[in-house]
Coordinates of C-alpha atoms in Angstrom, one line a residue:
X26 CA -59.1 -99.0 -20.4
X27 CA -56.2 -99.0 -18.0
X28 CA -54.8 -102.1 -19.7
X29 CA -55.1 -100.6 -23.1
X30 CA -53.5 -97.5 -22.0
X31 CA -50.5 -99.5 -20.6
X32 CA -50.0 -101.3 -23.8
X33 CA -49.8 -98.0 -25.6
X34 CA -47.2 -96.7 -23.1
X35 CA -45.2 -99.8 -23.7
X36 CA -45.4 -99.5 -27.4
X37 CA -44.3 -95.9 -27.4
X38 CA -41.3 -96.8 -25.1
X39 CA -40.3 -99.6 -27.4
X40 CA -40.4 -97.3 -30.4
X41 CA -38.3 -94.6 -28.7
X42 CA -35.7 -97.2 -27.9
X43 CA -35.7 -98.4 -31.4
X44 CA -35.2 -94.7 -32.7
X45 CA -32.3 -94.1 -30.2
X46 CA -30.5 -97.5 -31.2
X47 CA -30.9 -96.3 -35.0
X48 CA -29.2 -92.9 -34.0
X49 CA -26.3 -94.5 -32.4
X50 CA -25.8 -97.0 -35.4
X51 CA -25.9 -93.8 -37.7
X52 CA -23.4 -91.9 -35.7
X53 CA -21.2 -94.9 -35.6
X54 CA -21.3 -95.2 -39.4
X55 CA -20.3 -91.6 -39.8
X56 CA -17.1 -92.1 -37.8
X57 CA -16.1 -95.2 -39.9
X58 CA -13.2 -94.2 -42.2
X59 CA -13.9 -94.6 -46.0
X60 CA -12.2 -97.2 -48.0
X61 CA -10.8 -100.6 -46.9
X62 CA -7.4 -100.5 -48.6
X63 CA -5.7 -98.9 -45.6
X64 CA -4.9 -101.5 -43.1
X65 CA -5.2 -99.2 -40.2
X66 CA -8.7 -98.0 -41.2
X67 CA -10.7 -100.9 -42.4
X68 CA -14.6 -101.3 -42.0
X69 CA -15.6 -101.6 -38.6
X70 CA -13.4 -98.9 -36.8
X71 CA -11.0 -100.1 -33.9
X72 CA -12.5 -103.8 -34.1
X73 CA -10.6 -104.3 -37.5
X74 CA -7.5 -102.0 -37.0
X75 CA -4.4 -103.9 -37.3
X76 CA -2.1 -101.2 -35.8
X77 CA -2.9 -98.8 -33.0
X78 CA -1.5 -95.2 -32.2
X79 CA -0.6 -95.4 -28.5
X80 CA 0.8 -93.3 -25.8
X81 CA 2.3 -94.2 -22.5
X82 CA 1.2 -92.5 -19.3
X83 CA 2.8 -93.0 -15.9
X84 CA 0.3 -94.4 -13.3
X85 CA 2.3 -92.7 -10.5
X86 CA 2.0 -89.1 -11.7
X87 CA -0.3 -89.2 -14.6
X88 CA 2.5 -87.8 -17.0
X89 CA 2.7 -88.7 -20.6
X90 CA 6.1 -90.6 -21.3
X91 CA 7.7 -90.1 -24.6
X92 CA 5.9 -89.6 -28.0
X93 CA 2.9 -91.1 -29.5
X94 CA 4.0 -94.4 -31.4
X95 CA 2.2 -96.8 -33.8
X96 CA 2.3 -100.5 -32.6
X97 CA 0.9 -103.7 -33.9
X98 CA -2.7 -104.2 -32.4
X99 CA -1.6 -107.7 -31.1
X100 CA 1.2 -106.3 -29.0
X101 CA 1.8 -108.5 -26.0
X102 CA 2.6 -107.5 -22.4
X103 CA 6.1 -108.7 -23.0
X104 CA 6.6 -106.6 -26.0
X105 CA 5.1 -103.5 -24.4
X106 CA 7.4 -103.9 -21.6
X107 CA 10.5 -104.1 -24.0
X108 CA 9.2 -101.0 -25.8
X109 CA 8.7 -99.0 -22.7
X110 CA 12.2 -99.9 -21.4
X111 CA 13.9 -99.0 -24.7
X112 CA 15.5 -95.6 -25.3
X113 CA 12.4 -94.4 -27.1
X114 CA 10.8 -94.0 -23.7
X115 CA 12.4 -94.7 -20.3
X116 CA 15.9 -95.7 -21.6
X117 CA 16.4 -98.1 -18.5
X118 CA 19.8 -99.7 -18.5
X119 CA 18.3 -102.9 -17.2
X120 CA 14.8 -104.1 -18.3
X121 CA 12.4 -103.6 -15.5
X122 CA 9.0 -105.1 -15.2
X123 CA 5.8 -103.1 -15.6
X124 CA 2.0 -103.8 -15.7
X125 CA -0.2 -102.1 -18.2
X126 CA -3.7 -100.9 -18.2
X127 CA -5.8 -100.0 -21.2
X128 CA -9.4 -98.5 -20.7
X129 CA -9.5 -99.6 -17.1
X130 CA -8.4 -103.2 -17.7
X131 CA -5.0 -104.8 -17.0
X132 CA -3.3 -106.3 -20.1
X133 CA -2.7 -110.0 -19.7
X134 CA -2.6 -111.4 -23.2
X135 CA -2.4 -108.4 -25.9
X136 CA -3.6 -104.9 -26.4
X137 CA -6.4 -105.7 -29.0
X138 CA -8.1 -108.4 -26.9
X139 CA -7.9 -106.6 -23.8
X140 CA -9.3 -103.4 -25.4
X141 CA -12.2 -105.1 -27.3
X142 CA -13.2 -106.9 -24.2
X143 CA -13.7 -103.5 -22.3
X144 CA -15.6 -102.0 -25.2
X145 CA -18.0 -105.0 -25.4
X146 CA -18.6 -104.9 -21.7
X147 CA -19.5 -101.2 -22.1
X148 CA -21.7 -101.7 -25.2
X149 CA -23.6 -104.7 -23.5
X150 CA -25.3 -102.4 -21.0
X151 CA -28.7 -100.9 -21.5
X152 CA -29.3 -98.9 -24.8
X153 CA -30.1 -95.7 -22.8
X154 CA -26.6 -95.9 -20.9
X155 CA -24.8 -96.8 -24.1
X156 CA -26.4 -93.4 -25.7
X157 CA -25.3 -91.4 -22.7
X158 CA -21.8 -92.7 -23.0
X159 CA -21.5 -92.7 -26.8
X160 CA -18.9 -90.0 -27.0
X161 CA -16.5 -92.1 -24.8
X162 CA -17.1 -95.1 -27.1
X163 CA -16.4 -92.9 -30.3
X164 CA -13.1 -91.8 -28.9
X165 CA -12.1 -95.3 -29.8
X166 CA -13.6 -95.2 -33.2
X167 CA -10.0 -94.9 -34.5
X168 CA -6.7 -94.6 -32.7
X169 CA -5.6 -92.2 -35.4
X170 CA -8.1 -89.6 -34.1
X171 CA -7.4 -90.1 -30.4
X172 CA -4.2 -92.2 -29.5
X173 CA -4.8 -95.0 -27.0
X174 CA -3.7 -94.3 -23.7
X175 CA -1.8 -97.2 -22.1
X176 CA -1.1 -96.5 -18.3
X177 CA 1.9 -98.3 -16.8
X178 CA 3.0 -99.1 -13.2
X179 CA 6.2 -100.4 -12.1
X180 CA 6.2 -103.9 -10.6
X181 CA 8.3 -105.4 -7.8
X182 CA 11.7 -106.5 -9.1
X183 CA 11.5 -109.8 -7.3
X184 CA 8.7 -112.3 -7.4
X185 CA 7.4 -114.0 -4.2
X186 CA 6.7 -117.6 -4.4
X187 CA 3.3 -118.6 -2.9
X188 CA 3.6 -120.5 0.5
X189 CA 2.2 -124.0 0.2
X190 CA 3.4 -126.1 3.2
X191 CA 3.8 -125.9 6.8
X192 CA 7.3 -126.1 7.7
X193 CA 6.9 -125.7 11.5
X194 CA 4.3 -126.1 14.1
X195 CA 5.4 -124.2 17.1
X196 CA 3.6 -124.9 20.5
X197 CA 4.4 -122.8 23.5
X198 CA 1.7 -120.2 24.1
X199 CA -0.8 -121.6 26.7
X200 CA -3.7 -119.3 25.4
X201 CA -5.0 -118.1 22.0
X202 CA -2.3 -116.2 19.9
X203 CA -3.8 -112.8 19.0
X204 CA -1.0 -111.2 17.1
X205 CA 1.9 -112.0 14.9
X206 CA 4.5 -109.6 13.5
X207 CA 7.7 -110.3 11.4
X208 CA 10.6 -108.0 12.1
X209 CA 11.5 -105.6 9.4
X210 CA 14.8 -107.6 8.5
X211 CA 12.7 -110.9 8.4
X212 CA 15.0 -112.7 11.0
X213 CA 12.6 -112.8 14.0
X214 CA 8.9 -113.2 14.6
X215 CA 7.1 -111.8 17.7
X216 CA 3.7 -113.3 18.9
X217 CA 1.4 -111.9 21.5
X218 CA -1.0 -114.1 23.3
X219 CA -3.9 -114.3 25.8
X220 CA -1.4 -116.1 28.3
X221 CA 0.1 -112.5 29.0
X222 CA 3.5 -113.2 27.2
X223 CA 5.3 -112.3 24.2
X224 CA 7.3 -114.8 22.4
X225 CA 10.2 -114.2 20.0
X226 CA 10.8 -116.9 17.5
X227 CA 14.2 -117.4 15.5
X228 CA 13.1 -117.8 11.8
X229 CA 16.5 -119.2 10.8
X230 CA 16.1 -122.3 13.0
X231 CA 12.3 -121.9 13.5
X232 CA 12.7 -122.5 17.2
X233 CA 11.6 -120.4 20.3
X234 CA 14.1 -117.7 20.9
X235 CA 12.8 -115.8 24.0
X236 CA 9.6 -115.8 26.1
X237 CA 8.9 -112.2 27.4
X238 CA 7.0 -112.2 30.7
X239 CA 5.7 -109.0 32.5
X240 CA 2.3 -108.3 31.2
X241 CA -0.6 -108.7 33.8
X242 CA -3.3 -109.4 31.2
X243 CA -3.6 -110.3 27.3
X244 CA -1.0 -109.0 25.0
X245 CA -3.2 -107.4 22.3
X246 CA -0.5 -106.0 19.8
X247 CA 3.0 -106.2 18.9
X248 CA 5.0 -104.0 16.7
X249 CA 8.8 -104.0 15.8
X250 CA 10.9 -100.8 15.7
X251 CA 12.1 -99.8 12.1
X252 CA 15.7 -100.9 12.8
X253 CA 14.5 -104.4 13.8
X254 CA 16.3 -104.2 17.4
X255 CA 13.3 -103.6 19.6
X256 CA 9.7 -104.9 19.8
X257 CA 6.9 -103.2 21.7
X258 CA 3.9 -104.9 23.3
X259 CA 0.6 -103.3 24.4
X260 CA -1.6 -105.2 26.6
X261 CA -5.2 -105.2 28.2
X262 CA -3.3 -104.3 31.5
X263 CA -3.1 -100.7 30.0
X264 CA 0.5 -100.8 29.7
X265 CA 3.3 -100.9 26.9
X266 CA 6.6 -102.7 27.3
X267 CA 9.7 -102.4 25.1
X268 CA 12.1 -105.5 24.6
X269 CA 15.4 -106.1 22.9
X270 CA 14.6 -108.6 20.2
X271 CA 18.0 -110.4 20.3
X272 CA 18.3 -110.7 24.0
X273 CA 14.7 -110.6 25.2
X274 CA 15.6 -108.2 27.9
X275 CA 13.4 -105.1 28.9
X276 CA 14.1 -101.7 27.6
X277 CA 13.7 -99.1 30.3
X278 CA 10.8 -98.9 32.3
X279 CA 7.1 -99.8 31.7
X280 CA 5.3 -97.2 29.8
X281 CA 2.2 -96.3 31.9
X282 CA -0.3 -93.5 31.0
X283 CA -3.4 -95.1 29.4
X284 CA -6.3 -95.7 31.5
X285 CA -7.8 -98.5 29.3
X286 CA -6.2 -101.3 27.2
X287 CA -3.9 -100.7 24.3
X288 CA -5.4 -101.1 20.8
X289 CA -2.4 -100.0 18.6
X290 CA 1.3 -99.2 18.4
X291 CA 3.3 -97.5 15.5
X292 CA 6.8 -96.3 15.6
X293 CA 8.3 -93.2 13.9
X294 CA 9.4 -94.1 10.5
X295 CA 13.1 -94.7 9.7
X296 CA 12.8 -92.2 6.9
X297 CA 12.1 -89.4 9.5
X298 CA 14.6 -90.5 12.3
X299 CA 17.3 -93.0 12.0
X300 CA 17.4 -93.3 15.8
X301 CA 14.2 -95.2 16.1
X302 CA 13.4 -94.0 19.6
X303 CA 9.9 -92.4 19.3
X304 CA 6.6 -94.5 19.4
X305 CA 2.9 -93.7 19.5
X306 CA 0.4 -95.8 21.2
X307 CA -3.6 -95.6 21.1
X308 CA -6.0 -96.9 23.6
X309 CA -9.7 -97.8 24.3
X310 CA -9.6 -94.8 26.5
X311 CA -9.7 -92.4 23.4
X312 CA -6.2 -90.9 23.8
X313 CA -2.9 -91.3 21.8
X314 CA 0.4 -91.0 23.7
X315 CA 3.8 -90.2 22.0
X316 CA 6.7 -92.0 23.9
X317 CA 10.4 -91.5 24.1
X318 CA 11.5 -95.1 24.4
X319 CA 15.2 -94.2 25.2
X320 CA 14.0 -92.4 28.2
X321 CA 10.9 -94.5 28.9
X322 CA 9.1 -91.2 29.1
X323 CA 5.7 -89.8 27.9
X324 CA 6.4 -86.9 25.5
X325 CA 2.7 -85.7 25.1
X326 CA -0.8 -86.8 24.6
X327 CA -3.0 -86.1 21.7
X328 CA -6.7 -85.9 22.8
X329 CA -9.8 -85.4 20.6
X330 CA -11.5 -88.7 20.0
X331 CA -14.5 -89.0 22.2
X332 CA -14.4 -92.9 22.1
X333 CA -11.8 -95.6 22.0
X334 CA -9.1 -95.3 19.2
X335 CA -9.0 -98.5 17.2
X336 CA -6.0 -98.0 14.8
X337 CA -3.0 -95.7 14.5
X338 CA -0.3 -95.1 11.9
X339 CA 2.8 -92.9 11.9
X340 CA 3.5 -91.4 8.5
X341 CA 6.0 -89.1 7.0
X342 CA 5.9 -85.3 7.2
X343 CA 5.3 -85.6 10.9
X344 CA 1.7 -86.7 10.3
X345 CA -0.1 -89.3 12.4
X346 CA -3.3 -91.1 11.3
X347 CA -5.8 -92.4 13.8
X348 CA -9.4 -93.9 13.5
X349 CA -11.9 -94.3 16.3
X350 CA -15.2 -95.8 17.6
X351 CA -16.4 -92.2 17.6
X352 CA -16.9 -92.8 13.8
X353 CA -14.2 -90.3 12.9
X354 CA -10.6 -90.4 11.5
X355 CA -8.2 -87.8 12.5
X356 CA -4.8 -86.4 11.0
X357 CA -2.4 -85.1 13.7
X358 CA 0.8 -83.0 13.3
X359 CA 3.2 -84.5 15.8
X360 CA 5.5 -81.4 15.5
X361 CA 2.7 -78.9 16.4
X362 CA 1.0 -81.5 18.7
X363 CA -2.5 -80.5 17.1
X364 CA -5.3 -82.2 15.1
X365 CA -5.1 -80.8 11.6
X366 CA -8.1 -82.7 10.0
X367 CA -11.1 -84.5 11.1
X368 CA -12.6 -86.9 8.6
X369 CA -16.3 -87.9 8.9
X370 CA -18.3 -90.3 6.9
X371 CA -18.9 -93.6 8.7
X372 CA -22.2 -94.2 10.5
X373 CA -20.7 -96.8 13.0
X374 CA -17.4 -97.6 14.6
X375 CA -14.3 -97.3 12.4
X376 CA -12.5 -100.7 13.2
X377 CA -9.6 -100.6 10.8
X378 CA -7.5 -98.2 8.8
X379 CA -4.6 -98.6 6.3
X380 CA -2.4 -95.8 4.6
X381 CA -1.1 -96.2 1.2
X382 CA 2.6 -96.0 2.3
X383 CA 2.0 -98.4 5.2
X384 CA 3.9 -101.4 3.8
X385 CA 6.8 -99.4 2.6
X386 CA 7.4 -97.7 6.0
X387 CA 6.7 -100.8 8.0
X388 CA 9.8 -102.4 6.3
X389 CA 11.8 -99.7 8.3
X390 CA 15.4 -99.6 7.4
X391 CA 15.3 -102.7 5.2
X392 CA 14.3 -103.5 1.6
X393 CA 13.3 -107.0 0.2
X394 CA 16.9 -108.1 0.5
X395 CA 17.0 -107.5 4.1
X396 CA 20.7 -106.4 4.2
X397 CA 22.0 -105.7 7.7
X398 CA 21.7 -102.1 8.9
X399 CA 25.2 -100.4 9.5
X400 CA 26.0 -99.6 13.0
X401 CA 27.4 -96.1 12.4
X402 CA 25.1 -92.9 11.9
X403 CA 26.7 -92.2 8.7
X404 CA 25.9 -95.6 7.4
X405 CA 22.4 -95.3 8.7
X406 CA 22.0 -92.0 7.0
X407 CA 23.0 -93.4 3.7
X408 CA 20.6 -96.2 4.0
X409 CA 17.9 -93.6 4.8
X410 CA 18.8 -91.6 1.5
X411 CA 18.6 -94.7 -0.5
X412 CA 15.3 -95.8 0.8
X413 CA 14.1 -92.2 0.3
X414 CA 15.0 -92.4 -3.4
X415 CA 13.1 -95.8 -3.6
X416 CA 10.1 -94.2 -1.9
X417 CA 10.0 -91.5 -4.4
X418 CA 10.2 -94.0 -7.3
X419 CA 7.4 -96.0 -5.8
X420 CA 4.8 -93.2 -5.0
X421 CA 6.1 -90.3 -7.0
X422 CA 3.9 -87.3 -6.5
X423 CA 0.8 -89.3 -5.4
X424 CA -1.1 -87.8 -2.6
X425 CA -1.3 -90.1 0.6
X426 CA -4.5 -92.1 0.6
X427 CA -6.2 -93.7 3.7
X428 CA -8.8 -96.5 3.6
X429 CA -11.0 -97.3 6.6
X430 CA -13.4 -100.0 7.3
X431 CA -16.4 -99.8 9.7
X432 CA -19.1 -101.9 11.4
X433 CA -21.5 -100.0 9.0
X434 CA -20.4 -102.7 6.5
X435 CA -18.6 -100.0 4.2
X436 CA -15.2 -98.9 3.3
X437 CA -14.3 -95.1 2.6
X438 CA -11.3 -94.0 0.5
X439 CA -9.7 -90.6 1.7
X440 CA -7.2 -88.2 0.2
X441 CA -6.7 -85.9 3.3
X442 CA -4.1 -83.6 1.4
X443 CA -6.8 -82.6 -1.2
X444 CA -10.1 -82.6 0.7
X445 CA -12.0 -83.7 3.9
X446 CA -14.6 -85.4 1.8
X447 CA -14.4 -89.0 0.8
X448 CA -12.9 -90.1 -2.6
X449 CA -15.3 -93.0 -2.7
X450 CA -17.7 -94.9 -0.4
X451 CA -17.2 -98.6 -1.2
X452 CA -20.2 -100.9 -0.5
X453 CA -20.6 -104.5 -1.0
X454 CA -19.6 -106.2 2.1
X455 CA -22.5 -107.8 4.0
X456 CA -20.9 -107.9 7.3
X457 CA -18.5 -106.0 9.6
X458 CA -15.3 -105.0 8.0
X459 CA -12.3 -106.4 10.2
X460 CA -9.3 -105.3 8.3
X461 CA -8.1 -103.2 5.3
X462 CA -4.8 -103.3 3.7
X463 CA -3.1 -101.2 1.0
X464 CA -0.9 -103.4 -1.4
X465 CA 2.8 -102.7 -1.3
X466 CA 2.7 -100.9 -4.5
X467 CA -0.3 -98.8 -3.5
X468 CA -2.5 -99.9 -6.4
X469 CA -5.0 -102.1 -4.8
X470 CA -7.0 -102.5 -1.4
X471 CA -8.0 -105.7 0.2
X472 CA -10.6 -106.0 3.0
X473 CA -11.5 -108.7 5.1
X474 CA -15.0 -109.1 6.6
X475 CA -17.5 -111.2 8.8
X476 CA -19.3 -112.0 5.5
X477 CA -16.6 -114.7 4.8
X478 CA -15.0 -112.8 1.8
X479 CA -12.1 -110.9 1.1
X480 CA -12.7 -108.1 -1.6
X481 CA -10.3 -106.2 -3.7
X482 CA -10.7 -102.6 -4.8
X483 CA -8.9 -100.2 -7.0
X484 CA -6.8 -97.9 -4.7
X485 CA -7.0 -94.7 -6.8
X486 CA -10.9 -94.7 -7.5
X487 CA -12.2 -97.1 -4.9
X488 CA -13.8 -99.1 -7.7
X489 CA -14.7 -102.7 -6.9
X490 CA -12.5 -105.3 -8.6
X491 CA -13.4 -108.7 -7.3
X492 CA -14.7 -110.9 -4.4
X493 CA -12.4 -113.8 -3.2
X494 CA -14.6 -116.5 -2.1
X495 CA -13.7 -119.7 -0.4
X496 CA -13.7 -119.2 3.5
X497 CA -16.8 -120.7 5.2
X498 CA -16.3 -118.5 8.3
X499 CA -15.6 -114.8 9.2
X500 CA -12.2 -113.6 7.8
X501 CA -10.3 -111.9 10.7
X502 CA -7.2 -110.7 8.8
X503 CA -5.5 -110.4 5.5
X504 CA -1.8 -109.5 4.4
X505 CA 0.0 -108.9 1.1
X506 CA 3.1 -110.5 -0.2
X507 CA 5.9 -108.1 -0.8
X508 CA 5.5 -108.1 -4.6
X509 CA 1.7 -107.2 -4.5
X510 CA 0.8 -110.4 -6.5
X511 CA -0.4 -112.6 -3.6
X512 CA -2.7 -112.2 -0.6
X513 CA -3.1 -114.4 2.5
X514 CA -6.0 -114.4 4.8
X515 CA -7.0 -116.0 8.1
X516 CA -10.5 -117.1 9.2
X517 CA -12.8 -118.4 11.7
X518 CA -13.1 -121.6 9.7
X519 CA -9.6 -122.7 11.0
X520 CA -7.9 -122.3 7.7
X521 CA -5.6 -119.7 6.1
X522 CA -5.7 -119.2 2.3
X523 CA -3.4 -117.8 -0.4
X524 CA -5.1 -116.0 -3.2
X525 CA -3.6 -115.0 -6.7
X526 CA -4.5 -111.4 -7.0
X527 CA -3.8 -111.2 -10.9
X528 CA -6.0 -114.2 -11.6
X529 CA -8.5 -113.2 -8.7
X530 CA -8.8 -116.8 -7.5
X531 CA -7.7 -119.2 -4.8
X532 CA -4.3 -120.5 -5.1
X533 CA -3.6 -122.6 -2.0
X534 CA -5.3 -123.7 1.1
X535 CA -3.3 -123.8 4.3
X536 CA -5.0 -126.3 6.5
X537 CA -3.7 -127.5 9.8
X538 CA -5.1 -125.3 12.5
X539 CA -7.7 -126.9 14.8
X540 CA -9.5 -123.7 15.6
X541 CA -10.0 -120.1 14.5
X542 CA -7.0 -118.3 12.9
X543 CA -6.9 -114.8 14.4
X544 CA -3.5 -113.6 13.1
X545 CA -1.6 -113.8 9.8
X546 CA 1.6 -112.1 8.6
X547 CA 4.0 -112.4 5.6
X548 CA 7.6 -111.8 6.1
X549 CA 9.2 -108.7 4.2
X550 CA 11.4 -111.1 2.1
X551 CA 8.4 -113.2 1.0
X552 CA 9.9 -116.5 1.9
X553 CA 7.8 -117.3 4.8
X554 CA 4.3 -116.5 6.3
X555 CA 3.1 -117.1 9.9
X556 CA -0.4 -117.8 11.3
X557 CA -1.7 -118.1 14.9
X558 CA -5.1 -118.5 16.6
X559 CA -7.4 -120.0 19.1
X560 CA -5.5 -123.4 19.0
X561 CA -2.5 -121.8 20.8
X562 CA 0.0 -122.9 18.1
X563 CA 2.1 -120.8 15.7
X564 CA 2.5 -122.2 12.1
X565 CA 5.4 -121.2 9.9
X566 CA 4.6 -121.7 6.0
X567 CA 7.0 -121.9 3.2
X568 CA 6.9 -122.6 -0.5

């Protein structure tokens, strides 16, 4: 009896699915335009349309640009770019590069092929899900009824060539290299090591420039000032030291104030202050200290985290962002010296954090051309205004986003300006998340994990994009090229790798290290990358 009853239930379920499928087909037919003589409305709806009605929408501020136009269904990415640059829309004097997205998919070939691919992927889901989403699908029954929205994003005006060969192997450190950081103007490289020293390397000659001695324990982090003149180093000795990059001499006194080791350093952005004198540091002791580096003096301490602070970032509008092992993210107002927001959502330590404007502000007083900074205040202020205009063009009215990675294997995307609640909780990693990074254009997020993968995510929605597989050991760090088209990663497997983000595949292996690769960085100009690790050597990579 139970077996017979089970068969009856299955038969009823099949019948219901067939009825729903028939209903879907019936409604689709109703939306098909009659007659086949009009080339824009042949049988089969959008699948057989030869021309589409489209409208361009800015990916920066979601505003419609220009009017609705009719284009050939097989319009290529190049043709779309020419049309958008024309006097019908943006009226750019010089043709600028853009990327285009239709129905959530970036156009690589032509509009028709990309659109049909996304519709087929949607229709291939279970029948029930297709029925629930049928209204969305019918919006595409004809672009005459609902014009196709093509979202465009500005792309970098320059193209970074992938690094493929090791141009220099630089010995010198006597212990593992724990951090590497290019100066904002791309002329010098700083490396911090377990041998208690910071080394400055000249990138023009690819030779040692200075060895900075003074720390009494491991140097855990290094950070260049926005004007590229000074470098700060934080150590396991709880102290911070400031050095001149060109001479290697100390700037003022040792900055003492933390009771445990330094976990992060962030300078006040050049767009906020052209003097480049204030800096923030965070520590395992749970505190954040704001320093005046010109006076070698502590200005004030920000307290609130109950455990060690793991990462810090000084943004615009006097806002400072921090994440901690107490599972929270905090937003601070440096002017009022108060915590303005506490973001909770992770169930374990928050290891890493990135802010959508991070790459832009990290370049300090320079763009990708790395032109020298004027010495006079008037010239510096002019440079600041130019960079401010570039910032507005890049990010528009978009809210600042934060991405955090945790020991709970998840990432969380936040928009603190809008809400204390997460925009998205991103799951998929099967190990601790070591590092997260926004792409320079703010459109994608990369995450590196102990599960041996690097994953890509959409920065606006947190939607999963792709897994980059190839490493056979934990991935410690990743970094973007300045044009957002390439990604480099360093791993426990003793290799660094370069990934093509557009094709979502491995582009180049960078072998040569004899042990784990702890640190990786890409120069602002894009011509060099650097890696360092347990084998105590620094490697410079070029195209």
